[in-house]
mmCIF file of C-alpha atoms in Angstrom:
data_model
loop_
_atom_site.group_PDB
_atom_site.id
_atom_site.type_symbol
_atom_site.label_atom_id
_atom_site.label_comp_id
_atom_site.label_asym_id
_atom_site.label_seq_id
_atom_site.Cartn_x
_atom_site.Cartn_y
_atom_site.Cartn_z
ATOM 1 C CA MET A 17 0.000 0.000 0.000
ATOM 2 C CA SER A 18 1.559 3.313 -1.016
ATOM 3 C CA PRO A 19 1.239 6.172 1.448
ATOM 4 C CA SER A 20 -1.200 8.903 0.549
ATOM 5 C CA ALA A 21 -1.637 12.265 2.159
ATOM 6 C CA LEU A 22 -3.489 12.233 5.439
ATOM 7 C CA LEU A 23 -6.702 14.207 5.670
ATOM 8 C CA SER A 24 -7.816 16.172 8.706
ATOM 9 C CA GLN A 25 -10.586 13.647 9.372
ATOM 10 C CA ASP A 26 -7.863 10.977 9.690
ATOM 11 C CA VAL A 27 -6.526 12.817 12.741
ATOM 12 C CA VAL A 28 -10.018 12.673 14.254
ATOM 13 C CA VAL A 29 -10.249 8.928 13.510
ATOM 14 C CA LEU A 30 -6.840 8.365 15.137
ATOM 15 C CA ALA A 31 -7.900 10.378 18.196
ATOM 16 C CA LYS A 32 -11.063 8.283 18.438
ATOM 17 C CA LEU A 33 -9.030 5.058 18.267
ATOM 18 C CA LEU A 34 -6.978 6.309 21.220
ATOM 19 C CA SER A 35 -10.152 7.140 23.151
ATOM 20 C CA TYR A 36 -11.437 3.552 23.155
ATOM 21 C CA ALA A 37 -10.675 1.659 26.354
ATOM 22 C CA ASP A 38 -10.601 -1.758 24.700
ATOM 23 C CA HIS A 39 -10.617 -2.963 21.131
ATOM 24 C CA ARG A 40 -12.049 -0.849 18.369
ATOM 25 C CA PRO A 41 -15.774 -1.464 17.964
ATOM 26 C CA PRO A 42 -17.198 -2.399 14.564
ATOM 27 C CA LEU A 43 -16.486 0.107 11.822
ATOM 28 C CA VAL A 44 -20.170 1.041 11.584
ATOM 29 C CA ARG A 45 -20.231 2.029 15.275
ATOM 30 C CA MET A 46 -17.008 4.022 14.970
ATOM 31 C CA ALA A 47 -18.424 5.827 11.941
ATOM 32 C CA ALA A 48 -21.615 6.639 13.863
ATOM 33 C CA ASP A 49 -19.578 7.890 16.850
ATOM 34 C CA LEU A 50 -17.695 10.288 14.564
ATOM 35 C CA LEU A 51 -20.658 11.189 12.349
ATOM 36 C CA LEU A 52 -18.742 9.931 9.322
ATOM 37 C CA SER A 53 -19.694 7.337 6.741
ATOM 38 C CA GLY A 54 -18.329 3.825 6.984
ATOM 39 C CA SER A 55 -16.361 4.376 3.788
ATOM 40 C CA GLN A 56 -14.773 7.544 5.225
ATOM 41 C CA VAL A 57 -13.615 5.671 8.332
ATOM 42 C CA HIS A 58 -12.403 2.708 6.258
ATOM 43 C CA ALA A 59 -10.390 5.003 3.972
ATOM 44 C CA ALA A 60 -9.015 6.906 6.983
ATOM 45 C CA LEU A 61 -7.871 3.654 8.614
ATOM 46 C CA ASN A 62 -6.130 2.667 5.366
ATOM 47 C CA ARG A 63 -4.329 6.028 5.152
ATOM 48 C CA LEU A 64 -3.372 5.817 8.841
ATOM 49 C CA ALA A 65 -2.031 2.281 8.295
ATOM 50 C CA ALA A 66 -0.015 3.448 5.269
ATOM 51 C CA ALA A 67 1.448 6.218 7.452
ATOM 52 C CA ARG A 68 2.209 3.601 10.154
ATOM 53 C CA LEU A 69 -0.009 5.366 12.673
ATOM 54 C CA VAL A 70 -2.196 2.275 13.124
ATOM 55 C CA PHE A 71 -1.592 -1.465 13.044
ATOM 56 C CA LYS A 72 -4.193 -3.012 10.783
ATOM 57 C CA ASP A 73 -5.063 -6.641 10.247
ATOM 58 C CA ALA A 74 -8.054 -8.391 8.714
ATOM 59 C CA ARG A 75 -10.251 -7.906 11.792
ATOM 60 C CA SER A 76 -9.158 -4.761 13.578
ATOM 61 C CA SER A 77 -7.097 -1.609 13.695
ATOM 62 C CA ARG A 78 -5.057 -0.627 16.733
ATOM 63 C CA PRO A 79 -3.309 2.698 17.177
ATOM 64 C CA ASN A 80 0.475 2.698 17.048
ATOM 65 C CA ARG A 81 0.649 4.664 20.294
ATOM 66 C CA SER A 82 4.271 5.812 20.033
ATOM 67 C CA ALA A 83 3.821 6.962 16.423
ATOM 68 C CA ALA A 84 0.506 8.662 17.291
ATOM 69 C CA GLU A 85 2.209 10.496 20.155
ATOM 70 C CA GLU A 86 4.999 11.729 17.879
ATOM 71 C CA PHE A 87 2.571 12.720 15.125
ATOM 72 C CA PHE A 88 0.220 14.564 17.483
ATOM 73 C CA VAL A 89 3.029 16.437 19.245
ATOM 74 C CA HIS A 90 5.213 17.257 16.246
ATOM 75 C CA GLY A 91 3.172 16.876 13.054
ATOM 76 C CA VAL A 92 -0.446 17.959 13.402
ATOM 77 C CA LYS A 93 0.326 21.642 14.000
ATOM 78 C CA TYR A 94 2.244 21.807 10.694
ATOM 79 C CA MET A 95 -0.087 19.682 8.581
ATOM 80 C CA PHE A 96 -3.285 21.220 9.934
ATOM 81 C CA PRO A 97 -2.515 24.644 11.443
ATOM 82 C CA ALA A 98 -5.349 26.333 13.280
ATOM 83 C CA VAL A 99 -7.496 28.714 11.275
ATOM 84 C CA ARG A 100 -8.934 31.510 13.391
ATOM 85 C CA GLY A 101 -12.081 33.367 12.529
ATOM 86 C CA GLY A 102 -14.283 35.991 14.076
ATOM 87 C CA VAL A 103 -16.311 36.063 17.240
ATOM 88 C CA THR A 104 -19.027 33.413 17.305
ATOM 89 C CA ARG A 105 -21.084 31.106 19.499
ATOM 90 C CA GLY A 106 -19.561 27.698 19.952
ATOM 91 C CA MET A 107 -18.003 24.932 22.000
ATOM 92 C CA LEU A 108 -14.893 25.658 24.062
ATOM 93 C CA THR A 109 -11.595 24.273 22.777
ATOM 94 C CA SER A 110 -7.841 24.579 23.319
ATOM 95 C CA TYR A 111 -6.891 26.000 26.743
ATOM 96 C CA ALA A 112 -10.521 26.940 27.502
ATOM 97 C CA ALA A 113 -11.729 23.300 27.414
ATOM 98 C CA PRO A 114 -10.967 20.365 29.680
ATOM 99 C CA PRO A 115 -8.374 19.404 30.775
ATOM 100 C CA LEU A 116 -6.371 22.622 30.322
ATOM 101 C CA ASP A 117 -9.153 24.864 31.646
ATOM 102 C CA ARG A 118 -8.212 23.691 35.150
ATOM 103 C CA GLN A 119 -4.621 24.855 34.673
ATOM 104 C CA ILE A 120 -4.897 27.995 32.546
ATOM 105 C CA SER A 121 -6.970 31.077 33.150
ATOM 106 C CA GLY A 122 -8.118 32.747 29.968
ATOM 107 C CA GLY A 123 -8.071 36.226 31.431
ATOM 108 C CA PRO A 124 -10.066 38.965 29.730
ATOM 109 C CA ASP A 125 -9.653 37.539 26.209
ATOM 110 C CA LEU A 126 -12.510 35.722 24.525
ATOM 111 C CA PRO A 127 -11.908 31.958 24.656
ATOM 112 C CA PRO A 128 -11.286 29.843 21.561
ATOM 113 C CA VAL A 129 -14.390 27.969 20.378
ATOM 114 C CA TRP A 130 -15.397 25.633 17.599
ATOM 115 C CA PRO A 131 -18.290 27.306 15.775
ATOM 116 C CA PHE A 132 -21.357 25.354 16.859
ATOM 117 C CA ALA A 133 -24.984 26.478 16.774
ATOM 118 C CA MET A 134 -25.773 24.589 19.987
ATOM 119 C CA GLY A 135 -22.685 25.976 21.733
ATOM 120 C CA LYS A 136 -23.056 27.823 25.006
ATOM 121 C CA HIS A 137 -20.005 30.080 24.814
ATOM 122 C CA ARG A 138 -19.100 33.200 22.893
ATOM 123 C CA GLY A 139 -15.522 33.251 21.687
ATOM 124 C CA VAL A 140 -13.024 33.481 18.863
ATOM 125 C CA SER A 141 -13.644 30.723 16.356
ATOM 126 C CA ILE A 142 -11.074 28.070 15.561
ATOM 127 C CA GLU A 143 -11.955 25.843 12.651
ATOM 128 C CA PRO A 144 -12.176 22.269 13.983
ATOM 129 C CA LEU A 145 -10.081 19.559 12.369
ATOM 130 C CA TYR A 146 -13.249 18.282 10.700
ATOM 131 C CA LYS A 147 -16.784 19.619 10.493
ATOM 132 C CA THR A 148 -18.298 16.833 12.638
ATOM 133 C CA VAL A 149 -15.900 17.406 15.557
ATOM 134 C CA PRO A 150 -18.215 19.449 17.824
ATOM 135 C CA LEU A 151 -21.045 16.902 17.707
ATOM 136 C CA ALA A 152 -18.727 13.893 18.035
ATOM 137 C CA ALA A 153 -16.803 15.523 20.889
ATOM 138 C CA ARG A 154 -19.995 16.443 22.722
ATOM 139 C CA ALA A 155 -20.860 12.736 22.947
ATOM 140 C CA ASP A 156 -17.387 11.526 24.024
ATOM 141 C CA PRO A 157 -15.466 13.339 26.799
ATOM 142 C CA ASN A 158 -12.203 11.469 26.056
ATOM 143 C CA LEU A 159 -12.344 12.478 22.397
ATOM 144 C CA TYR A 160 -13.308 16.049 23.313
ATOM 145 C CA GLU A 161 -10.329 16.456 25.606
ATOM 146 C CA LEU A 162 -7.862 15.001 23.103
ATOM 147 C CA LEU A 163 -9.121 17.194 20.248
ATOM 148 C CA ALA A 164 -9.049 20.281 22.493
ATOM 149 C CA LEU A 165 -5.449 19.431 23.429
ATOM 150 C CA LEU A 166 -4.575 19.151 19.739
ATOM 151 C CA ASP A 167 -6.071 22.611 19.220
ATOM 152 C CA ALA A 168 -3.842 23.940 22.011
ATOM 153 C CA LEU A 169 -0.859 22.581 20.076
ATOM 154 C CA ARG A 170 -2.178 23.937 16.775
ATOM 155 C CA ASP A 171 -2.978 27.418 18.055
ATOM 156 C CA GLY A 172 -1.731 27.948 21.590
ATOM 157 C CA ARG A 173 0.961 30.030 23.172
ATOM 158 C CA ALA A 174 4.133 28.433 24.571
ATOM 159 C CA ARG A 175 2.713 27.550 28.008
ATOM 160 C CA GLU A 176 -0.482 26.121 26.515
ATOM 161 C CA ARG A 177 1.497 24.067 24.002
ATOM 162 C CA SER A 178 3.804 22.741 26.717
ATOM 163 C CA LEU A 179 0.922 21.653 28.965
ATOM 164 C CA ALA A 180 -0.954 20.155 26.010
ATOM 165 C CA GLU A 181 2.112 18.238 24.883
ATOM 166 C CA ARG A 182 2.567 16.674 28.328
ATOM 167 C CA GLU A 183 -1.089 15.686 28.487
ATOM 168 C CA ILE A 184 -1.094 14.225 24.954
ATOM 169 C CA VAL A 185 2.012 12.154 25.721
ATOM 170 C CA LYS A 186 0.322 10.813 28.858
ATOM 171 C CA ARG A 187 -2.870 9.935 26.978
ATOM 172 C CA ALA A 188 -1.059 8.320 24.054
ATOM 173 C CA ARG A 189 0.862 6.056 26.429
ATOM 174 C CA GLU A 190 -2.051 4.811 28.516
ATOM 175 C CA ARG A 191 -5.438 3.401 27.654
ATOM 176 C CA PRO A 192 -8.485 5.326 28.855
ATOM 177 C CA HIS A 193 -10.665 3.711 31.476
ATOM 178 C CA ALA A 194 -13.796 1.969 30.258
ATOM 179 C CA ARG A 195 -16.957 4.007 30.685
#
């Protein structure tokens, strides 16, 4: 299989793989969790396998945790830099979302948000990695936190990036607890 360019939705699929406590559920369930089609998830898993970010066999796909850690910390911010927009209603992200919101005070600045009609916060928009991120993250706290940490790396200041990097390394190295 020749490597092809990763898409932003592939990063979301990889983050979701890391958020599962046990084995990956059936592809149809994963697609539903991410609000993607089965073919989108299947293609993403193939691209991630070609990039050696997942181990794939006939029955399952497992994240290559050390490669995912390296890619998240050093690659995502260059491949998919944050795109800021205007002030909007949305869902908190980056330093304003868990887990960094417990460590960083936003001060008087408007917080970063993913534009989201059902969002409860007014802030400066940051385009999510993929359009389905706010809805998928709302249903999965582990995924939400990991994607918010990636936004801190993509858009944050030095302290935010440093804290996010430490947290991403920790999460990539250990499995989440079953819900």
